[in-house]
Structure formats: C-alpha cells, structure tokens
Amino acid sequence: MELRELHAFVAVVEEGGFSAAARRLHVSQPALSQTVGGLERQLRVRLLVRSSTGVRPTDAGVALLGEARALLARRDQALRAMARHTGGGGGVLRIGIPLEFPARLLNPALTELAEVCPDTRVQARHLSTSGQLAALHADELDLGLLRERPAGQEFDAMLVNRERLGVLLAADQAAELSGPEGLALDALTGLEWLAFPRSDSPAWYDEVTAILRSHGLDLGAQAPEGQRLIAEVKLAAVSAGRAFALAPPDWSQPLPEGVTWSPLVGHPLVRRTWAVWTADSRRQDLGRLLAAFEQPSTG
C-alpha cells in the first residue's frame, strides 16, 4: 500500500466521484479507477460503493479514510519539518500569488517569515495558475500558490486553503432567488457567468464549468485569453443585473450598495489552493514560509 494510492482514495471520497477526483489529481479517470481498484484488491475489502448519484465509502472505507488522512497529514508535516532544516535563507524569495488569495493566510505567514528570516526579502507577483507554473519551470519563482496541483515528480505541493465559493449577485435578484439555505445553482439559469479564461487554470476551469453545466447553466462563449477578472469587473457586471460571479465568503473587496454575496446550497464549488515548489529546493526561508501557513481551511 503506497501513499499515492491512499491519496487517490481520499480524493475520490472527498470529491464524491471519480471524474471530479481525476480532475483534482490531474490523472485520467480510468487510471484513477485502476489505482483505487488495486488498493481494494490489496486490502481484500470493498472500499467504495458506486451509485447514480456518486460514490460513497463503505464501513471499511470510512475506517480507512481516517487512517489515510492521518498518514497523509503526517507526510506533509514531515516535509514541512525537513524543509525548515535544509539549505540557507537570505536573498530574495520569489512568490506567485493568484487573485483573491485571502490575506488571513498570507499576511501572518509573511509576518512570521520576516521574524525568523530577517535577511530574506519577499518579491511577490500576481500571476494566474498557468503563469505561475511556467515561472516555476523557468526558475523565476521559488513558490507558487496554484489553483491546481501539478502532476509529476518535479514539484512538491501542500494544500493551504479550501474555499466554499458563493455567488455575487444583484441584491434584488438574490432576494428573489435565494432560499433559507442560500442560493441553488440552477436558480441562476438565464444569467451570464463572469468566467476567467480557461488558459489561466485549465483543470479548475473544467471543474467549474462541468458543475455549472450539470445544474443547467448555459455558459456561452469562453472568456478571451488574457482577460483579468478583477474585482472592479465583477462588481460592475453584477450590478447591472445580467450576470453572476463566484467569490469566497471572506472576499476582500467591499460590496457596493445593490450587490450581495450568497452561499450556494450544498457547497458544490470548492476552490483549492496549493503551495507548490521545486522538489529539490533546499531554501530554509521557503521551509519557514511553508511551516507558517495555516492548515487547510474549509471556507
């Protein structure tokens, strides 16, 4: 039994199905099914029950889920601990930051880094996931905060945040469409989704669009490459009453009068952010920053 098999099993349970888990892990669905099936054969027990509504763990699967999460957490803890004891600090630490990354995570981490590594200067760049990945490959970043976990062995990654996305909507529309538990995705039929370009984060884009389409939303044309979905664009379009935008509950921008944020019923959209760095990095200051990040939030 290998950690990658446990990681695959946990992803399937957390995502509620093989398709979403395959997108999360950047593998094909048949390969993921083969991995989980191999784990079941090794353990000689059925771990998952498949149905028309998705996948759920058996009693044995629930038992393994707790153990697997504990093992994976210990692995991540060990990686962070070793990162703190390797290489030297100082110089410039180059960090890629996506739009809407919460300050409640970044600011305390950078403050702690400044205290323990005063000789390190942080250079931050706002880049899309694809832009950060290209910069990591080109050795132009030391750490990226990506909406997708890269495949392969070249990079290490640590999940640092999970956000249950809600919807920005004109206040009068939200009052009309929302129920006691929030707003159902299918209630947004007829409104335009303010989309980010697929080239910014292909796997995350595909996950979002698949979920939106499964709730009957017509997404229209893709956003043009290079378009930046900044707060001002979201708020202006939503205020006009013809569109909706996705946003986390702790969105940093103040909402103008006439625009409101609503949670989504069932929390169907969870945005994850990974800290990603080159696997052979030996920077002590990078290890310190990784150790300073809080445990993944449920949003």
GROMACS .gro file of C-alpha atoms in nm:
model
  299
    1MET     CA    1   0.000   0.000   0.000
    2GLU     CA    2   0.152   0.328  -0.116
    3LEU     CA    3   0.082   0.687  -0.017
    4ARG     CA    4  -0.021   0.772  -0.374
    5GLU     CA    5  -0.293   0.504  -0.352
    6LEU     CA    6  -0.420   0.646  -0.025
    7HIS     CA    7  -0.412   0.995  -0.173
    8ALA     CA    8  -0.619   0.875  -0.468
    9PHE     CA    9  -0.871   0.704  -0.240
   10VAL     CA   10  -0.910   1.014  -0.021
   11ALA     CA   11  -0.961   1.234  -0.328
   12VAL     CA   12  -1.240   1.010  -0.461
   13VAL     CA   13  -1.421   1.014  -0.127
   14GLU     CA   14  -1.381   1.390  -0.079
   15GLU     CA   15  -1.493   1.469  -0.433
   16GLY     CA   16  -1.780   1.220  -0.426
   17GLY     CA   17  -1.685   1.064  -0.758
   18PHE     CA   18  -1.406   0.954  -0.987
   19SER     CA   19  -1.445   1.227  -1.251
   20ALA     CA   20  -1.400   1.519  -1.011
   21ALA     CA   21  -1.120   1.338  -0.828
   22ALA     CA   22  -0.940   1.270  -1.156
   23ARG     CA   23  -0.952   1.641  -1.242
   24ARG     CA   24  -0.823   1.728  -0.896
   25LEU     CA   25  -0.531   1.486  -0.925
   26HIS     CA   26  -0.461   1.560  -1.293
   27VAL     CA   27  -0.492   1.196  -1.395
   28SER     CA   28  -0.728   1.010  -1.625
   29GLN     CA   29  -1.043   0.860  -1.477
   30PRO     CA   30  -0.952   0.503  -1.591
   31ALA     CA   31  -0.610   0.534  -1.428
   32LEU     CA   32  -0.767   0.656  -1.104
   33SER     CA   33  -1.022   0.373  -1.105
   34GLN     CA   34  -0.739   0.125  -1.159
   35THR     CA   35  -0.544   0.270  -0.864
   36VAL     CA   36  -0.838   0.251  -0.625
   37GLY     CA   37  -0.931  -0.094  -0.753
   38GLY     CA   38  -0.577  -0.211  -0.691
   39LEU     CA   39  -0.597  -0.079  -0.336
   40GLU     CA   40  -0.918  -0.274  -0.278
   41ARG     CA   41  -0.755  -0.591  -0.410
   42GLN     CA   42  -0.452  -0.541  -0.185
   43LEU     CA   43  -0.668  -0.497   0.123
   44ARG     CA   44  -0.919  -0.762   0.013
   45VAL     CA   45  -1.211  -0.541   0.106
   46ARG     CA   46  -1.456  -0.320  -0.077
   47LEU     CA   47  -1.389   0.045  -0.001
   48LEU     CA   48  -1.639   0.230  -0.221
   49VAL     CA   49  -2.000   0.194  -0.329
   50ARG     CA   50  -2.085   0.346  -0.667
   51SER     CA   51  -2.433   0.475  -0.747
   52SER     CA   52  -2.606   0.706  -0.992
   53THR     CA   53  -2.550   0.997  -0.752
   54GLY     CA   54  -2.180   0.939  -0.700
   55VAL     CA   55  -1.950   0.740  -0.475
   56ARG     CA   56  -1.961   0.682  -0.100
   57PRO     CA   57  -1.730   0.485   0.128
   58THR     CA   58  -1.830   0.152   0.280
   59ASP     CA   59  -1.781   0.094   0.653
   60ALA     CA   60  -1.431  -0.031   0.573
   61GLY     CA   61  -1.378   0.274   0.353
   62VAL     CA   62  -1.476   0.510   0.636
   63ALA     CA   63  -1.227   0.337   0.864
   64LEU     CA   64  -0.951   0.364   0.603
   65LEU     CA   65  -1.037   0.727   0.529
   66GLY     CA   66  -0.947   0.838   0.881
   67GLU     CA   67  -0.623   0.644   0.878
   68ALA     CA   68  -0.530   0.765   0.530
   69ARG     CA   69  -0.589   1.130   0.616
   70ALA     CA   70  -0.374   1.091   0.927
   71LEU     CA   71  -0.091   0.933   0.728
   72LEU     CA   72  -0.104   1.200   0.456
   73ALA     CA   73  -0.110   1.475   0.718
   74ARG     CA   74   0.196   1.323   0.885
   75ARG     CA   75   0.373   1.309   0.549
   76ASP     CA   76   0.300   1.678   0.488
   77GLN     CA   77   0.417   1.761   0.840
   78ALA     CA   78   0.741   1.571   0.781
   79LEU     CA   79   0.800   1.756   0.454
   80ARG     CA   80   0.749   2.090   0.626
   81ALA     CA   81   0.977   1.992   0.912
   82MET     CA   82   1.256   1.884   0.678
   83ALA     CA   83   1.216   2.195   0.469
   84ARG     CA   84   1.291   2.401   0.781
   85HIS     CA   85   1.628   2.226   0.824
   86THR     CA   86   1.759   2.230   0.468
   87GLY     CA   87   1.965   2.490   0.291
   88GLY     CA   88   2.017   2.851   0.376
   89GLY     CA   89   1.796   3.156   0.376
   90GLY     CA   90   1.854   3.516   0.281
   91GLY     CA   91   1.832   3.688  -0.053
   92VAL     CA   92   1.505   3.719  -0.242
   93LEU     CA   93   1.217   3.471  -0.205
   94ARG     CA   94   1.001   3.495  -0.516
   95ILE     CA   95   0.633   3.410  -0.460
   96GLY     CA   96   0.346   3.384  -0.706
   97ILE     CA   97   0.004   3.489  -0.576
   98PRO     CA   98  -0.332   3.438  -0.751
   99LEU     CA   99  -0.614   3.687  -0.746
  100GLU     CA  100  -0.838   3.663  -0.437
  101PHE     CA  101  -0.590   3.472  -0.222
  102PRO     CA  102  -0.704   3.550   0.135
  103ALA     CA  103  -0.495   3.793   0.334
  104ARG     CA  104  -0.583   3.600   0.653
  105LEU     CA  105  -0.347   3.327   0.528
  106LEU     CA  106  -0.077   3.522   0.350
  107ASN     CA  107  -0.018   3.813   0.586
  108PRO     CA  108   0.052   3.609   0.905
  109ALA     CA  109   0.279   3.373   0.709
  110LEU     CA  110   0.483   3.662   0.567
  111THR     CA  111   0.499   3.827   0.909
  112GLU     CA  112   0.635   3.511   1.069
  113LEU     CA  113   0.885   3.471   0.785
  114ALA     CA  114   1.010   3.825   0.842
  115GLU     CA  115   1.065   3.747   1.211
  116VAL     CA  116   1.253   3.418   1.166
  117CYS     CA  117   1.436   3.507   0.840
  118PRO     CA  118   1.502   3.882   0.861
  119ASP     CA  119   1.759   3.863   0.580
  120THR     CA  120   1.502   3.737   0.331
  121ARG     CA  121   1.325   3.986   0.108
  122VAL     CA  122   0.994   3.870  -0.041
  123GLN     CA  123   0.916   3.951  -0.403
  124ALA     CA  124   0.550   3.884  -0.483
  125ARG     CA  125   0.393   3.861  -0.830
  126HIS     CA  126   0.025   3.835  -0.915
  127LEU     CA  127   0.000   3.558  -1.172
  128SER     CA  128  -0.254   3.304  -1.290
  129THR     CA  129  -0.201   2.935  -1.214
  130SER     CA  130  -0.065   2.875  -1.564
  131GLY     CA  131   0.161   3.179  -1.537
  132GLN     CA  132   0.298   3.063  -1.204
  133LEU     CA  133   0.359   2.711  -1.331
  134ALA     CA  134   0.551   2.847  -1.629
  135ALA     CA  135   0.754   3.071  -1.396
  136LEU     CA  136   0.832   2.776  -1.169
  137HIS     CA  137   0.953   2.575  -1.468
  138ALA     CA  138   1.170   2.870  -1.575
  139ASP     CA  139   1.314   2.911  -1.224
  140GLU     CA  140   1.155   3.256  -1.198
  141LEU     CA  141   0.959   3.168  -0.881
  142ASP     CA  142   1.055   2.988  -0.563
  143LEU     CA  143   0.696   2.926  -0.452
  144GLY     CA  144   0.365   2.936  -0.633
  145LEU     CA  145   0.013   2.943  -0.492
  146LEU     CA  146  -0.178   2.748  -0.755
  147ARG     CA  147  -0.543   2.656  -0.803
  148GLU     CA  148  -0.432   2.320  -0.944
  149ARG     CA  149  -0.188   2.063  -0.811
  150PRO     CA  150   0.079   1.990  -1.074
  151ALA     CA  151   0.124   1.632  -1.190
  152GLY     CA  152   0.458   1.453  -1.190
  153GLN     CA  153   0.758   1.442  -0.959
  154GLU     CA  154   0.920   1.776  -1.044
  155PHE     CA  155   0.729   1.973  -0.782
  156ASP     CA  156   0.619   1.921  -0.424
  157ALA     CA  157   0.284   2.062  -0.315
  158MET     CA  158   0.094   2.131   0.006
  159LEU     CA  159  -0.275   2.216   0.026
  160VAL     CA  160  -0.304   2.551   0.207
  161ASN     CA  161  -0.665   2.658   0.155
  162ARG     CA  162  -1.013   2.533   0.068
  163GLU     CA  163  -1.288   2.787  -0.003
  164ARG     CA  164  -1.656   2.714  -0.047
  165LEU     CA  165  -1.743   2.958  -0.321
  166GLY     CA  166  -2.066   3.156  -0.320
  167VAL     CA  167  -2.223   3.395  -0.566
  168LEU     CA  168  -2.209   3.771  -0.612
  169LEU     CA  169  -2.546   3.887  -0.740
  170ALA     CA  170  -2.756   4.200  -0.767
  171ALA     CA  171  -2.929   4.235  -0.430
  172ASP     CA  172  -3.284   4.235  -0.567
  173GLN     CA  173  -3.214   3.920  -0.769
  174ALA     CA  174  -3.055   3.750  -0.469
  175ALA     CA  175  -3.359   3.831  -0.255
  176GLU     CA  176  -3.586   3.678  -0.518
  177LEU     CA  177  -3.380   3.366  -0.590
  178SER     CA  178  -3.233   3.272  -0.251
  179GLY     CA  179  -3.386   3.033  -0.001
  180PRO     CA  180  -3.321   2.980   0.370
  181GLU     CA  181  -3.004   2.776   0.299
  182GLY     CA  182  -2.870   3.003   0.029
  183LEU     CA  183  -2.894   3.005  -0.346
  184ALA     CA  184  -2.924   2.696  -0.567
  185LEU     CA  185  -2.705   2.695  -0.875
  186ASP     CA  186  -2.992   2.607  -1.106
  187ALA     CA  187  -3.169   2.926  -0.995
  188LEU     CA  188  -2.909   3.121  -1.193
  189THR     CA  189  -3.034   2.998  -1.530
  190GLY     CA  190  -3.050   3.286  -1.775
  191LEU     CA  191  -2.772   3.487  -1.612
  192GLU     CA  192  -2.421   3.515  -1.755
  193TRP     CA  193  -2.134   3.364  -1.560
  194LEU     CA  194  -1.840   3.603  -1.538
  195ALA     CA  195  -1.574   3.349  -1.628
  196PHE     CA  196  -1.198   3.361  -1.607
  197PRO     CA  197  -1.004   3.247  -1.918
  198ARG     CA  198  -0.957   2.870  -1.935
  199SER     CA  199  -0.588   2.924  -2.014
  200ASP     CA  200  -0.540   3.072  -1.664
  201SER     CA  201  -0.616   2.742  -1.491
  202PRO     CA  202  -0.742   2.467  -1.725
  203ALA     CA  203  -0.821   2.194  -1.471
  204TRP     CA  204  -1.000   2.431  -1.232
  205TYR     CA  205  -1.191   2.589  -1.522
  206ASP     CA  206  -1.303   2.247  -1.644
  207GLU     CA  207  -1.416   2.151  -1.294
  208VAL     CA  208  -1.620   2.470  -1.253
  209THR     CA  209  -1.782   2.454  -1.596
  210ALA     CA  210  -1.872   2.086  -1.555
  211ILE     CA  211  -2.051   2.163  -1.228
  212LEU     CA  212  -2.230   2.468  -1.370
  213ARG     CA  213  -2.346   2.276  -1.677
  214SER     CA  214  -2.468   1.989  -1.460
  215HIS     CA  215  -2.705   2.241  -1.300
  216GLY     CA  216  -2.842   2.353  -1.635
  217LEU     CA  217  -2.648   2.675  -1.683
  218ASP     CA  218  -2.562   2.791  -2.033
  219LEU     CA  219  -2.208   2.928  -2.011
  220GLY     CA  220  -2.189   3.093  -2.350
  221ALA     CA  221  -1.857   3.187  -2.510
  222GLN     CA  222  -1.530   3.142  -2.324
  223ALA     CA  223  -1.360   3.448  -2.178
  224PRO     CA  224  -1.082   3.576  -2.404
  225GLU     CA  225  -0.728   3.478  -2.315
  226GLY     CA  226  -0.551   3.744  -2.113
  227GLN     CA  227  -0.867   3.891  -1.961
  228ARG     CA  228  -0.818   3.953  -1.588
  229LEU     CA  229  -1.130   3.902  -1.379
  230ILE     CA  230  -1.051   4.169  -1.122
  231ALA     CA  231  -1.292   4.286  -0.854
  232GLU     CA  232  -1.397   4.601  -1.039
  233VAL     CA  233  -1.501   4.396  -1.343
  234LYS     CA  234  -1.701   4.151  -1.132
  235LEU     CA  235  -1.885   4.421  -0.938
  236ALA     CA  236  -1.968   4.635  -1.241
  237ALA     CA  237  -2.113   4.341  -1.435
  238VAL     CA  238  -2.307   4.205  -1.139
  239SER     CA  239  -2.452   4.547  -1.055
  240ALA     CA  240  -2.612   4.561  -1.399
  241GLY     CA  241  -2.826   4.260  -1.307
  242ARG     CA  242  -2.739   4.038  -1.601
  243ALA     CA  243  -2.457   3.831  -1.459
  244PHE     CA  244  -2.329   3.647  -1.154
  245ALA     CA  245  -1.976   3.598  -1.029
  246LEU     CA  246  -1.820   3.339  -0.800
  247ALA     CA  247  -1.645   3.459  -0.485
  248PRO     CA  248  -1.534   3.321  -0.146
  249PRO     CA  249  -1.720   3.417   0.172
  250ASP     CA  250  -1.428   3.627   0.300
  251TRP     CA  251  -1.383   3.821  -0.024
  252SER     CA  252  -1.157   4.114   0.050
  253GLN     CA  253  -1.342   4.374  -0.157
  254PRO     CA  254  -1.621   4.585  -0.002
  255LEU     CA  255  -1.953   4.528  -0.178
  256PRO     CA  256  -2.130   4.833  -0.318
  257GLU     CA  257  -2.493   4.900  -0.241
  258GLY     CA  258  -2.706   4.681  -0.464
  259VAL     CA  259  -2.468   4.382  -0.469
  260THR     CA  260  -2.473   4.094  -0.223
  261TRP     CA  261  -2.292   3.765  -0.163
  262SER     CA  262  -2.494   3.446  -0.116
  263PRO     CA  263  -2.378   3.095  -0.022
  264LEU     CA  264  -2.454   2.810  -0.260
  265VAL     CA  265  -2.683   2.535  -0.139
  266GLY     CA  266  -2.481   2.219  -0.080
  267HIS     CA  267  -2.147   2.397  -0.139
  268PRO     CA  268  -2.096   2.243  -0.487
  269LEU     CA  269  -1.792   2.459  -0.572
  270VAL     CA  270  -1.481   2.425  -0.355
  271ARG     CA  271  -1.173   2.616  -0.469
  272ARG     CA  272  -0.842   2.473  -0.351
  273THR     CA  273  -0.505   2.644  -0.340
  274TRP     CA  274  -0.174   2.456  -0.322
  275ALA     CA  275   0.165   2.589  -0.227
  276VAL     CA  276   0.396   2.447  -0.495
  277TRP     CA  277   0.775   2.446  -0.504
  278THR     CA  278   1.055   2.265  -0.686
  279ALA     CA  279   1.107   1.924  -0.529
  280ASP     CA  280   1.484   1.968  -0.494
  281SER     CA  281   1.463   2.312  -0.326
  282ARG     CA  282   1.682   2.345  -0.015
  283ARG     CA  283   1.592   2.700   0.088
  284GLN     CA  284   1.549   2.740   0.461
  285ASP     CA  285   1.334   3.051   0.425
  286LEU     CA  286   1.098   2.863   0.194
  287GLY     CA  287   1.062   2.593   0.456
  288ARG     CA  288   0.985   2.856   0.718
  289LEU     CA  289   0.714   3.009   0.500
  290LEU     CA  290   0.556   2.670   0.433
  291ALA     CA  291   0.554   2.594   0.806
  292ALA     CA  292   0.384   2.928   0.872
  293PHE     CA  293   0.084   2.860   0.652
  294GLU     CA  294  -0.223   2.755   0.845
  295GLN     CA  295  -0.385   2.415   0.800
  296PRO     CA  296  -0.627   2.396   0.501
  297SER     CA  297  -0.948   2.584   0.567
  298THR     CA  298  -1.294   2.456   0.480
  299GLY     CA  299  -1.401   2.808   0.384
   0.00000   0.00000   0.00000
